[in-house]
Each structure stands twice: as C-alpha cells, then as structure tokens.
mmCIF file of C-alpha atoms and ligand atoms in Angstrom:
data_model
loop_
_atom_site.group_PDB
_atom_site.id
_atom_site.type_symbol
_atom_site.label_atom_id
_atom_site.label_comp_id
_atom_site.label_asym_id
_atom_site.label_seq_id
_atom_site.Cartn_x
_atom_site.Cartn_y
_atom_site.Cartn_z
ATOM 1 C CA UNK A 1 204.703 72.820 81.189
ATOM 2 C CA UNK A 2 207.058 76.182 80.435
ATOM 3 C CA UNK A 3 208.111 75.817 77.012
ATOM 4 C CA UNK A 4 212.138 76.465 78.133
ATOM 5 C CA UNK A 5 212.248 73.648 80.632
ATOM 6 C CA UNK A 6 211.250 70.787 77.672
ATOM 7 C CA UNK A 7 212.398 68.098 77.576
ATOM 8 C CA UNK A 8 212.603 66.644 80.651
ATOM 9 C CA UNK A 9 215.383 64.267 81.728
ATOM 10 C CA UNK A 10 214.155 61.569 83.763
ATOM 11 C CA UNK A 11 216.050 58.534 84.714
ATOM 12 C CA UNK A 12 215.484 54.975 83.685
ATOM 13 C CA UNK A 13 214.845 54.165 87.103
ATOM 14 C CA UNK A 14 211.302 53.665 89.489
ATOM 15 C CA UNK A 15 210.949 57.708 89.993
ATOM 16 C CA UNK A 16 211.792 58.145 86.140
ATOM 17 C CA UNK A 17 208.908 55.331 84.854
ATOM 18 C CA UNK A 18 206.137 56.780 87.358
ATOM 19 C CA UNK A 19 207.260 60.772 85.952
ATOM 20 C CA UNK A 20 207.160 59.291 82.614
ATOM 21 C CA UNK A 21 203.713 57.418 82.835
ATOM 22 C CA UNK A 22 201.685 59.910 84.655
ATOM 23 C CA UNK A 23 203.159 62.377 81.840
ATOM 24 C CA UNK A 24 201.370 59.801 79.264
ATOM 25 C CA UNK A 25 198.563 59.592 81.484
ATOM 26 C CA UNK A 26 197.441 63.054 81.304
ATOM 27 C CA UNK A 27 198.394 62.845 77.388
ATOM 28 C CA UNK A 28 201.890 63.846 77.259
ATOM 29 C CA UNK A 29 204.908 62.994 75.084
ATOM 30 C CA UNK A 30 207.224 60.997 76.122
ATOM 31 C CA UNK A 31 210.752 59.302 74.370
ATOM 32 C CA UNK A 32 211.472 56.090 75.670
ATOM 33 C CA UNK A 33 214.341 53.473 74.989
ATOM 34 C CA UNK A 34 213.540 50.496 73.684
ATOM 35 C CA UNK A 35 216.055 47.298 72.127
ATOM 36 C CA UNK A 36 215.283 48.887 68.622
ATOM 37 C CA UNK A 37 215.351 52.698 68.450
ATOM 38 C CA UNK A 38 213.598 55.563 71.133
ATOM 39 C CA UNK A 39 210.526 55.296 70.356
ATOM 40 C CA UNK A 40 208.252 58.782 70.666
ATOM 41 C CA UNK A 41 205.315 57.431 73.016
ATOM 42 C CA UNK A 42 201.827 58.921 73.590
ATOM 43 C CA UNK A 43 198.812 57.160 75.043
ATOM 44 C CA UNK A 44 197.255 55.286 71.571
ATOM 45 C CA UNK A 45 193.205 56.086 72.739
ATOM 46 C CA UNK A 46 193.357 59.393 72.360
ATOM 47 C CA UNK A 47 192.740 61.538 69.229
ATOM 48 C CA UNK A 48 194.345 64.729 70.918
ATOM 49 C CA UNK A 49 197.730 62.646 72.194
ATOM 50 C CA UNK A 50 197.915 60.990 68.835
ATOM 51 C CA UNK A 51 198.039 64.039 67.040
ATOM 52 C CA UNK A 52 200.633 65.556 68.975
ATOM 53 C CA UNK A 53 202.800 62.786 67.963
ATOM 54 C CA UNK A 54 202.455 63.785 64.324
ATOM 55 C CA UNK A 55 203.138 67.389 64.762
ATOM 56 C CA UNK A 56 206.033 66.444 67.017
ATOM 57 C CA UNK A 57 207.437 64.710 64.092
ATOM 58 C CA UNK A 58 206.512 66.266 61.109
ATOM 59 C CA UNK A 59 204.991 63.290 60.069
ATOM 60 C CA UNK A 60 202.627 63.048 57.054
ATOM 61 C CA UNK A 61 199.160 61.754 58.541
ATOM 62 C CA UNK A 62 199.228 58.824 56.036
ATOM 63 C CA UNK A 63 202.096 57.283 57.839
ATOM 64 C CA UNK A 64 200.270 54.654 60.547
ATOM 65 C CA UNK A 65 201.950 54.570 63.912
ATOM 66 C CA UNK A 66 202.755 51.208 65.690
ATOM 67 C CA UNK A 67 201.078 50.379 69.130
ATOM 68 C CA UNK A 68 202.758 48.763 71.968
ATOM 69 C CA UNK A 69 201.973 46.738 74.170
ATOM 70 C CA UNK A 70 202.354 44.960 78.008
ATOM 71 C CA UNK A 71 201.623 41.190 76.359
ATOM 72 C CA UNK A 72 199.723 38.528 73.850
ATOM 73 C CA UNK A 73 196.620 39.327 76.034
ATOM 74 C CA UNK A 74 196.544 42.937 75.673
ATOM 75 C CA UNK A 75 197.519 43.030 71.621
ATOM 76 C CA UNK A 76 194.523 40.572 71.137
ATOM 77 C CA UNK A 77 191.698 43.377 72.920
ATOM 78 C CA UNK A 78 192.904 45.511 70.259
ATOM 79 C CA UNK A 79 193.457 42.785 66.759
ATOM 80 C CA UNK A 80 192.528 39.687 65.501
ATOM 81 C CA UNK A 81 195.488 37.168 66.434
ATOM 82 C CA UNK A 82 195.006 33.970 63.423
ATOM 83 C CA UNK A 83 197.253 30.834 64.137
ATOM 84 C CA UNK A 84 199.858 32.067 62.291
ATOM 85 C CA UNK A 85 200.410 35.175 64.212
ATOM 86 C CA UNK A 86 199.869 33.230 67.945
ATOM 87 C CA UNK A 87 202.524 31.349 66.361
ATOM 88 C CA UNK A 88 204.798 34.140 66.194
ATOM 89 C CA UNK A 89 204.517 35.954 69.017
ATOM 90 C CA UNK A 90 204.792 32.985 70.761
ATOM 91 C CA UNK A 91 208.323 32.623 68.711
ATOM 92 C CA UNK A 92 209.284 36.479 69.222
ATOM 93 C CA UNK A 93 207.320 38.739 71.848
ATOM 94 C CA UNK A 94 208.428 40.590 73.664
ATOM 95 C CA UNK A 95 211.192 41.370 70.755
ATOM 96 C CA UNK A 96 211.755 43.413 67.704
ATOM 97 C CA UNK A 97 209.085 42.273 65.817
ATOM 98 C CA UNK A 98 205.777 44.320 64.896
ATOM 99 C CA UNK A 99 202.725 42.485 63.300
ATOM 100 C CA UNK A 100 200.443 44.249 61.134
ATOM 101 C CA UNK A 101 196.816 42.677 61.869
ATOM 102 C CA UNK A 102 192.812 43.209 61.347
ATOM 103 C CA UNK A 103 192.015 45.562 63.649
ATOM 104 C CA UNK A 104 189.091 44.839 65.805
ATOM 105 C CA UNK A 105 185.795 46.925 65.671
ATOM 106 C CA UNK A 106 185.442 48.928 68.392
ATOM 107 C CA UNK A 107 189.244 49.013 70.247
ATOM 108 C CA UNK A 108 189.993 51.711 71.929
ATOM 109 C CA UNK A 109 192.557 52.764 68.765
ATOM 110 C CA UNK A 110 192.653 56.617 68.280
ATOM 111 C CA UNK A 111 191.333 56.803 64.015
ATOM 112 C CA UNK A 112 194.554 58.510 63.422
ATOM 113 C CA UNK A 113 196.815 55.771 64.862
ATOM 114 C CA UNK A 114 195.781 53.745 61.641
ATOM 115 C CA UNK A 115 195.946 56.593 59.458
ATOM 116 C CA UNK A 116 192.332 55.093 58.326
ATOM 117 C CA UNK A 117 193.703 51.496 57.955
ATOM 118 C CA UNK A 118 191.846 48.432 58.477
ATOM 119 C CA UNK A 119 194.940 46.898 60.343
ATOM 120 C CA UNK A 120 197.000 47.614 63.445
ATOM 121 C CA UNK A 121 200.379 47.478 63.592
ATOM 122 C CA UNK A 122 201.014 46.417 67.560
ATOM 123 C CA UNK A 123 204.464 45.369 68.907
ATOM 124 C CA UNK A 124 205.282 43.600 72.402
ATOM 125 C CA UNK A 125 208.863 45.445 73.314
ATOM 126 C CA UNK A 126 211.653 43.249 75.182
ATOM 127 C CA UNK A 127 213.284 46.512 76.338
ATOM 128 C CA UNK A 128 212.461 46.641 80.039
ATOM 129 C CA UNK A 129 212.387 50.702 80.130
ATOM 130 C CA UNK A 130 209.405 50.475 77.976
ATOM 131 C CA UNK A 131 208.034 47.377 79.418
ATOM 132 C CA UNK A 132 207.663 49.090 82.597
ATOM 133 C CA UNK A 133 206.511 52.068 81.262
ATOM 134 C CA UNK A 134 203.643 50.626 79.379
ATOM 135 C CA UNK A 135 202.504 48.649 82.741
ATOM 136 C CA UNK A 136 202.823 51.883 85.109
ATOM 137 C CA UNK A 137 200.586 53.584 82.060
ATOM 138 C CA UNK A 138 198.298 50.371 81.888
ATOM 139 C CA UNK A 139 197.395 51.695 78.752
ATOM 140 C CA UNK A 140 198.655 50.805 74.772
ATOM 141 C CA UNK A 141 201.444 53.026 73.916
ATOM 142 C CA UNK A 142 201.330 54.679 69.875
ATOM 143 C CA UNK A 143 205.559 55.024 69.523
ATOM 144 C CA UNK A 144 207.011 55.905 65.942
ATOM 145 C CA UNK A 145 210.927 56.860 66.136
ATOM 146 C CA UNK A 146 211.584 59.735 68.333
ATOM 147 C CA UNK A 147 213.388 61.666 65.188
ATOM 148 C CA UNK A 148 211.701 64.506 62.849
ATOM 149 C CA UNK A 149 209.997 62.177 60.545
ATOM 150 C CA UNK A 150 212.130 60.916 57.038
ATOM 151 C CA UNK A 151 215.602 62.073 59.662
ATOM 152 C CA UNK A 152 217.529 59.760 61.080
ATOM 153 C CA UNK A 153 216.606 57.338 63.915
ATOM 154 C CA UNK A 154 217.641 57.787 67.540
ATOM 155 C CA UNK A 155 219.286 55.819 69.434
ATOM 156 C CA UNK A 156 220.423 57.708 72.777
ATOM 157 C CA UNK A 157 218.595 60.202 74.555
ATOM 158 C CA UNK A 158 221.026 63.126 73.184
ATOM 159 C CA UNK A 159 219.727 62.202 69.357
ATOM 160 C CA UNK A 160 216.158 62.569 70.591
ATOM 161 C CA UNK A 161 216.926 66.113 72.303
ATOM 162 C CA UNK A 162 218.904 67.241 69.470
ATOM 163 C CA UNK A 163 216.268 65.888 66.708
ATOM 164 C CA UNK A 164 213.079 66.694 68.262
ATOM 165 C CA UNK A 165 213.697 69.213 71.391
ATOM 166 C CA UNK A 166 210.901 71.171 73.113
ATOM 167 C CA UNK A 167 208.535 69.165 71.068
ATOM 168 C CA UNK A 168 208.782 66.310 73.526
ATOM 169 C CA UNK A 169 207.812 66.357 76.899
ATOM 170 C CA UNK A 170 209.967 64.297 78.273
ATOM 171 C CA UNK A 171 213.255 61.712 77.743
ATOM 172 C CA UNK A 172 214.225 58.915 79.539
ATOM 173 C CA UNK A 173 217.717 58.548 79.395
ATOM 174 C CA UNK A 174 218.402 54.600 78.942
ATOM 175 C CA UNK A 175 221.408 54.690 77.235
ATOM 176 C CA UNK A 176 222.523 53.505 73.686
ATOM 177 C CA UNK A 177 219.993 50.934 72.250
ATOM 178 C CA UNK A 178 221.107 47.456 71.827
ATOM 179 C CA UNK A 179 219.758 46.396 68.165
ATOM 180 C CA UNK A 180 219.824 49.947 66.580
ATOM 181 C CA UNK A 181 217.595 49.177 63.793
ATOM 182 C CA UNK A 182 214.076 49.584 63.897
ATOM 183 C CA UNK A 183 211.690 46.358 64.379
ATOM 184 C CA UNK A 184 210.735 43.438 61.625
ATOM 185 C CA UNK A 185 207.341 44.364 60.007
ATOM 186 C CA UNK A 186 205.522 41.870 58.662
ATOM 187 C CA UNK A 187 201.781 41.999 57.498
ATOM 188 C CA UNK A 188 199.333 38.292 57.603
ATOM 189 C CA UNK A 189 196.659 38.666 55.653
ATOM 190 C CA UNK A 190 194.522 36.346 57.624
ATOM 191 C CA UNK A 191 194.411 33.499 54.614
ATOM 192 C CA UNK A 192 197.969 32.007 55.311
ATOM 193 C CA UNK A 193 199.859 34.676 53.279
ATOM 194 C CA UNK A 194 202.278 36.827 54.913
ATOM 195 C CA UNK A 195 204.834 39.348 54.029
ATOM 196 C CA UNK A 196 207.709 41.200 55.263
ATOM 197 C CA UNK A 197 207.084 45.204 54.847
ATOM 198 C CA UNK A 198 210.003 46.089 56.702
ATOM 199 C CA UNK A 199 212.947 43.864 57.603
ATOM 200 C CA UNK A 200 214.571 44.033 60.416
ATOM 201 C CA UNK A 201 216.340 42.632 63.387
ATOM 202 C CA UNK A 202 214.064 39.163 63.581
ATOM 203 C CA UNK A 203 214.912 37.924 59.586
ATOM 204 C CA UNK A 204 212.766 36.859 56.977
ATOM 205 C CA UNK A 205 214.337 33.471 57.530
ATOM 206 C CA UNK A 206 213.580 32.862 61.064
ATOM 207 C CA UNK A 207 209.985 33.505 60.553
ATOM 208 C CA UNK A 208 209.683 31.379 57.407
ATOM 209 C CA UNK A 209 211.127 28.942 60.021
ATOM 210 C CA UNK A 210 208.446 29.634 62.557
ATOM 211 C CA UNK A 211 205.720 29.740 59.402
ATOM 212 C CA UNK A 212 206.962 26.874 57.701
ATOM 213 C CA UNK A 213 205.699 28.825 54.559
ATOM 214 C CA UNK A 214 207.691 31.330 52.344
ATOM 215 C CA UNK A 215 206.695 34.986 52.459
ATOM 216 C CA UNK A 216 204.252 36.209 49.209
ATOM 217 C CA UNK A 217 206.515 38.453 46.775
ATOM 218 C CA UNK A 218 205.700 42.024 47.058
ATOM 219 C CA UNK A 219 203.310 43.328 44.418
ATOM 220 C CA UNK A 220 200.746 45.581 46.185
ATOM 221 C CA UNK A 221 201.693 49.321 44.679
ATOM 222 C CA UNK A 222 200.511 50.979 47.908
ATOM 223 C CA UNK A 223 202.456 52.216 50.414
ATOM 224 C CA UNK A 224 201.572 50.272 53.519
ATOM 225 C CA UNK A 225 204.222 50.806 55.365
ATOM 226 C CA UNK A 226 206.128 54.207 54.885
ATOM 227 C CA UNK A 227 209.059 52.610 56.484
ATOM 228 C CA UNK A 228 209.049 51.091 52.816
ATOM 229 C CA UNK A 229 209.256 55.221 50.745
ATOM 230 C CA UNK A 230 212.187 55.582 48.683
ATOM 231 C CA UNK A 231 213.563 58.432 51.268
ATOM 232 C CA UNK A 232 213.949 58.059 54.911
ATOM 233 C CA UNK A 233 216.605 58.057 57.592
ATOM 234 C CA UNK A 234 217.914 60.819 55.478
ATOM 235 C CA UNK A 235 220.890 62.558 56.903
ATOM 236 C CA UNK A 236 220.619 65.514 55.483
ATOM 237 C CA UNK A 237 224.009 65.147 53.023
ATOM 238 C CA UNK A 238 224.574 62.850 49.736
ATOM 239 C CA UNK A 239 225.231 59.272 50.849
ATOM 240 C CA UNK A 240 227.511 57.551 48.242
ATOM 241 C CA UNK A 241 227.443 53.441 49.190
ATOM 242 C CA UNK A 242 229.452 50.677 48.437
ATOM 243 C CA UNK A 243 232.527 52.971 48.988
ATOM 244 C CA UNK A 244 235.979 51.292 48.836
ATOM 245 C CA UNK A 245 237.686 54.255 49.152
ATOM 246 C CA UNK A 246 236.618 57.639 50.086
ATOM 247 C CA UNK A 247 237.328 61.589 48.069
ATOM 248 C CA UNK A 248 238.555 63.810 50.131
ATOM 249 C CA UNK A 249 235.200 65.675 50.725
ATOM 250 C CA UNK A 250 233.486 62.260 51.831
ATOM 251 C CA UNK A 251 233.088 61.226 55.207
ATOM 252 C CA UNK A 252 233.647 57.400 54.687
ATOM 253 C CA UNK A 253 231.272 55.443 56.949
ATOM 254 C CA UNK A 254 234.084 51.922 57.448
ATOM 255 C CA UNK A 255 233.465 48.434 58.111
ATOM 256 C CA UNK A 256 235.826 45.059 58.612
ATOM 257 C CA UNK A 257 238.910 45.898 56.756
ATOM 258 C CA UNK A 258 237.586 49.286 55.593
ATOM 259 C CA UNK A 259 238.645 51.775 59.217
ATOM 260 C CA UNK A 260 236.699 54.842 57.486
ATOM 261 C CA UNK A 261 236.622 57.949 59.655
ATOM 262 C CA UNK A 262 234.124 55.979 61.502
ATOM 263 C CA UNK A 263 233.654 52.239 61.821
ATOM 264 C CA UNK A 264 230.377 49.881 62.125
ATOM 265 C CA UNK A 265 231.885 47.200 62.663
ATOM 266 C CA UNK A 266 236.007 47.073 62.935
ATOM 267 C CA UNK A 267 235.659 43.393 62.846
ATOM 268 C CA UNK A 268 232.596 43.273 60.423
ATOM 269 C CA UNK A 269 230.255 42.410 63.128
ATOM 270 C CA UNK A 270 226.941 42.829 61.650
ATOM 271 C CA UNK A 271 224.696 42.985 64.783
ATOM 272 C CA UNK A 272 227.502 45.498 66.026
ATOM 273 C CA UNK A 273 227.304 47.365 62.456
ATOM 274 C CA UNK A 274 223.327 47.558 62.990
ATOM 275 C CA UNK A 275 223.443 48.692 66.973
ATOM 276 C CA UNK A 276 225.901 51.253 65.308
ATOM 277 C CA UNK A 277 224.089 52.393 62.579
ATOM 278 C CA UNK A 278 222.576 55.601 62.966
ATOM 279 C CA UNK A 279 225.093 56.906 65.819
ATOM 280 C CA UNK A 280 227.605 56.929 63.179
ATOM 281 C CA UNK A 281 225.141 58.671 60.522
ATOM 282 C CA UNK A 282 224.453 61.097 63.190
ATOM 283 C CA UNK A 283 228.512 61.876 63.697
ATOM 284 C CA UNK A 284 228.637 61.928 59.623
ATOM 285 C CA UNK A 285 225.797 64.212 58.856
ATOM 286 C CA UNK A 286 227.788 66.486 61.970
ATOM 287 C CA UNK A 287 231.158 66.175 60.359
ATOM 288 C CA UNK A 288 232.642 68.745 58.011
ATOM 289 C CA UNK A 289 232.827 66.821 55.117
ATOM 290 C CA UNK A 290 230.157 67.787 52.932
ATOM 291 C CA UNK A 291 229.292 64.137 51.482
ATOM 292 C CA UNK A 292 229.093 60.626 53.283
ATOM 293 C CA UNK A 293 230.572 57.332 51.725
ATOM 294 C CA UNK A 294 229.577 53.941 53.171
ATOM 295 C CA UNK A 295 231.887 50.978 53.123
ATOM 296 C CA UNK A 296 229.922 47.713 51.363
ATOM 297 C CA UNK A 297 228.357 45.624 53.982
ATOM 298 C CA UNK A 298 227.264 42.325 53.154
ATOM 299 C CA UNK A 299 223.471 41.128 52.329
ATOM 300 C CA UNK A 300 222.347 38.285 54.656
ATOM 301 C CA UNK A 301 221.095 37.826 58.077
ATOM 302 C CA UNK A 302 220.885 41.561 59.591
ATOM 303 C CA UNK A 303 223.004 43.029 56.606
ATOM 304 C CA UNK A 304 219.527 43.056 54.607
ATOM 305 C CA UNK A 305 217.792 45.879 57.308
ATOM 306 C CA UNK A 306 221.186 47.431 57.380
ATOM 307 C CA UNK A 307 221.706 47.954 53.593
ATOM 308 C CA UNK A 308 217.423 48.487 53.540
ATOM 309 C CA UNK A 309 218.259 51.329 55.847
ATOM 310 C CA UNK A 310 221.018 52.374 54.276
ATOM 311 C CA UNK A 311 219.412 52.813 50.944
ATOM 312 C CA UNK A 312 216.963 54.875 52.191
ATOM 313 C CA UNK A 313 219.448 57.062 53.521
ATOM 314 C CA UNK A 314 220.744 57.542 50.238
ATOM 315 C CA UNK A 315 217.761 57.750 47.849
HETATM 316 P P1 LIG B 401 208.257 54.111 62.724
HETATM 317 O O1 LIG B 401 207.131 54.584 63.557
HETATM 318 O O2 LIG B 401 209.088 55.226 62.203
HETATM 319 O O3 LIG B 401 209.019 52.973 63.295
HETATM 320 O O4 LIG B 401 207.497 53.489 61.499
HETATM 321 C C1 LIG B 401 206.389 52.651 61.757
HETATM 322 C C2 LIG B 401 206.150 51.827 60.572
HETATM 323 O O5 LIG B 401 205.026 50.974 60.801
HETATM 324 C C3 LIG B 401 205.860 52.639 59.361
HETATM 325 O O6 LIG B 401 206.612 52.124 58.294
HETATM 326 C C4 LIG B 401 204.365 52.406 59.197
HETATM 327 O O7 LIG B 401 203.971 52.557 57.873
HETATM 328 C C5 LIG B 401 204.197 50.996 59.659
HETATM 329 N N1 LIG B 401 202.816 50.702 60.018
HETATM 330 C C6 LIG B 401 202.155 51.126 61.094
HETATM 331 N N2 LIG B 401 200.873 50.708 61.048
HETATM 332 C C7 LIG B 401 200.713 50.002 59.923
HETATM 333 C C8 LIG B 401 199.620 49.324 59.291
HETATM 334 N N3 LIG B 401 198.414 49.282 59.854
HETATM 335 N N4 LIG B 401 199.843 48.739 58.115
HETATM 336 C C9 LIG B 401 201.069 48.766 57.562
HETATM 337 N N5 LIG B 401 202.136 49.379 58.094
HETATM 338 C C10 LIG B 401 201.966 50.004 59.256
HETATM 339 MG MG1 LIG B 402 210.890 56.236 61.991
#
C-alpha cells in the first residue's frame, strides 16, 4: 500500500468488515471500535503482524498485548479457563472485561504477544464492529489502544488518524465509543486468588459479587500490567487535579457543578464522565492554555478507573 493513501477509511458496515479482515488476513493493521477504546488490531499468530503493532505504537516490547476473541470456546484453545474464570465470563463476555490466564503450551500466540509471559491476557468484545471483524478474520485479534503508546486513548476514528496516521493501515470509522475507558483487568492465579490490575468499566465490586471472594491486596513489585506505570494517557501538558477553580493559564477539565471550559459530566454522570474522558483530554492538550486542571470526581463505582486514568495522566 502507497505510503500517502494510509489510513484507509472504511465504513462500519459489510464492505468495511470484509476490507478490514482481509487487510488482517494478509497481516495488516487495522483500528477498530470497540465499547471501550479503538483498539489497534493485527492477527495475534504472527510474529511479523505482532511486531508491527509495537512499532506502530512506540510501545516498549515489555508491555503484553491483549487478545480478542469471537467467544468462551475460542479463548479456551488459547488459556486455561479454572472455575473461577468460566464463572466470569459467563457473568461478563462479551464486555469490557479482560482476564489474564495460564497460557496454554502450544497456542497459536505470537512470543511477542506475551512479551515472554506465562499468561494471556484474552478479552471477548461486546462491540459488534469488532465482533464481526474478528469472525470475518476467524482468527484471534492482538488489539492494544490505537494511540502512540503512554498518549492518550482514542475514542473516534479522527483520534486514531491524528495519533497514529500512516502507521495504520486502515480505520473503521464507528463513531464515538460508548464506555470510553479501557477494559477491567483482572489476573486469577489459578489457586482461588484473584486481583484487579487494571480497573475499569466492570468494578471490583461486581466481580467480588460474581467470586464471592475479595480480591488479594496488591504486593507483587513487578509490572504486570503496564496499564498499571506511573505515566500513561499522558497528554502531553501538566495536569493539575482536584481543581475547584482554574488560573488563567489552565484549561479546567469541569464536572457537576464545576462547567470548566469543558465538561464530563454537566450533571455528574459518571458513566457519561468516563465515555467522555479522553475526548475532552484530547480538546485540552489542543487548547491554548498551556496547563490542564481537572474538576474532583468522586471515587466509587466507575469514578475509581476514571480518577486511575486520570492520575496517570498527571504523574
Ligand atoms: P492496552 O493494550 O493499552 O489496553 O493495554 C493492555 C494492558 O493489558 C496492558 O496494561 C498490559 O500490561 C496488560 N496485559 C496484557 N497481557 C498481560 C499479561 N499476560 N499479564 C498481565 N497484564 C497483561
Ligand atoms: Mg493503551
């Protein structure tokens, strides 16, 4: 493909998935909405394709990518399912939830997609852009965040374009995403322990519900998932939070009573505030204003992957 005609646009309709999948076929790059961010998808068996993901992004090679996937029945070719995780993707697939499990010897898991990991990370996506994507490849789809890696996440197709550009083959267009935060991560260890290494839109709470057990504090010193370093989603100015008020240099980020120069959440919607989320970091980090302040926004229920996020974004 000429280097001036990349991306290209494709629709989120029939003639858009088949483009896109024979694209990932042959071991292209492809950005694809899903109900968390676009996700940056190559075919997850191949070295070659895998690696192209990395240099797409800028991504350091320690940082494993997560695989998706049509169903239960395809995730458990590639990873040992225990009862505890049949119990939650019975609870949450296809949804925002990624489960980091043993992988099994032998699946046909480009090394790199682990970054040399024992485990998998595999997701079932609700979003049915990528659901019919993945089926038209028939193959398991490596995605990470179609963004220059530690950037901000994208959630139209214009973010991807502007973010990663010729690097990517091609973009379906499937509008704004409809959570806006990237998915749960949580890690079973195979003995009955579990733990959350990301949070996100499915909550700590409803799978201690689904568990029935509480999660195992975090002590490991290792960085297993680099969703968890200090800096990401970093838009590229300070990021002041729990901003009352803003200085005049400060792009205030608003939420509930707080209008800001741009709102999350004018009536403190949190699900709103997280759909939200990085298309108003995008329109702060273009703004003149040479610093961003963010509004408080309460812990609880999604508030905890916002303000997770939002940390990042200003470490
Ligand atoms: P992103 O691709 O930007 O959504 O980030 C994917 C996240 O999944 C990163 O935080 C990875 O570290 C994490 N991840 C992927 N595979 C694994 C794994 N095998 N173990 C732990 N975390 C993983
Ligand atoms: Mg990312």
């Amino acid at each position: 493909m000429d280097h001036a005609s990349k991306p290209v646009m494709l629709d989120d309709g029939p003639d858009g998935i088949s483009a896109a999948a024979a694209l990932l076929r042959g071991g292209g790059l492809v950005a694809v909405p899903t109900e968390t961010v676009y996700g940056l998808a190559a075919r997850a068996d191949r070295d070659e394709s895998v690696a192209a993901i990395y240099r797409a992004k800028g991504r350091p090679s320690f940082n494993p990518l997560i695989v998706h996937v049509a169903d239960l029945a395809s995730a458990q070719v590639l990873a040992h399912f225990d009862a505890e995780a049949l119990k939650l993707a019975e609870a949450f697939w296809p949804g925002a939830l990624t489960m980091v499990l043993p992988l099994r010897d032998g699946a046909p898991i480009a090394a790199a997609v682990t970054a040399g990991l024992p485990t998998l990370a595999l997701r079932c996506p609700a979003h049915s852009v990528m659901r019919a994507v993945i089926a038209e490849t028939g193959l398991p789809l490596a995605a990470p965040s179609a963004n220059r890696s530690g950037g901000v996440s994208p959630t139209d197709a214009a973010h991807v374009v502007a973010s990663l550009g010729a690097n990517v083959d091609a973009v379906i267009d499937g509008g704004p995403c409809e959570a806006g935060l990237e998915s749960t991560i949580v890690a079973l260890r195979g003995d009955g322990r579990w733990q959350v290494l990301r949070p996100g839109p499915i909550t700590e709470a409803r799978i201690t519900a689904v568990l029935g057990t509480a999660s195992e504090p975090v002590t490991s010193q290792a960085i297993e998932a680099p969703g968890q370093l200090a800096s990401h989603y970093a838009p590229g100015k300070p990021v002041r939070l729990g901003a009352t008020a803003a200085e005049a240099d400060e792009f205030h980020i608003g939420f509930g009573a707080l209008a800001g120069d741009a709102t999350l959440s004018a009536s403190g919607d949190l699900a709103e505030a997280a759909a939200r989320l990085y298309a108003v970091l995008h329109q702060a980090a273009a703004a003149a204003q040479p610093r961003i302040a963010v509004a408080p926004i309460p812990e609880g229920d999604i508030g905890t992957a916002i303000n997770d996020r939002l940390r990042r974004a200003a470490a």
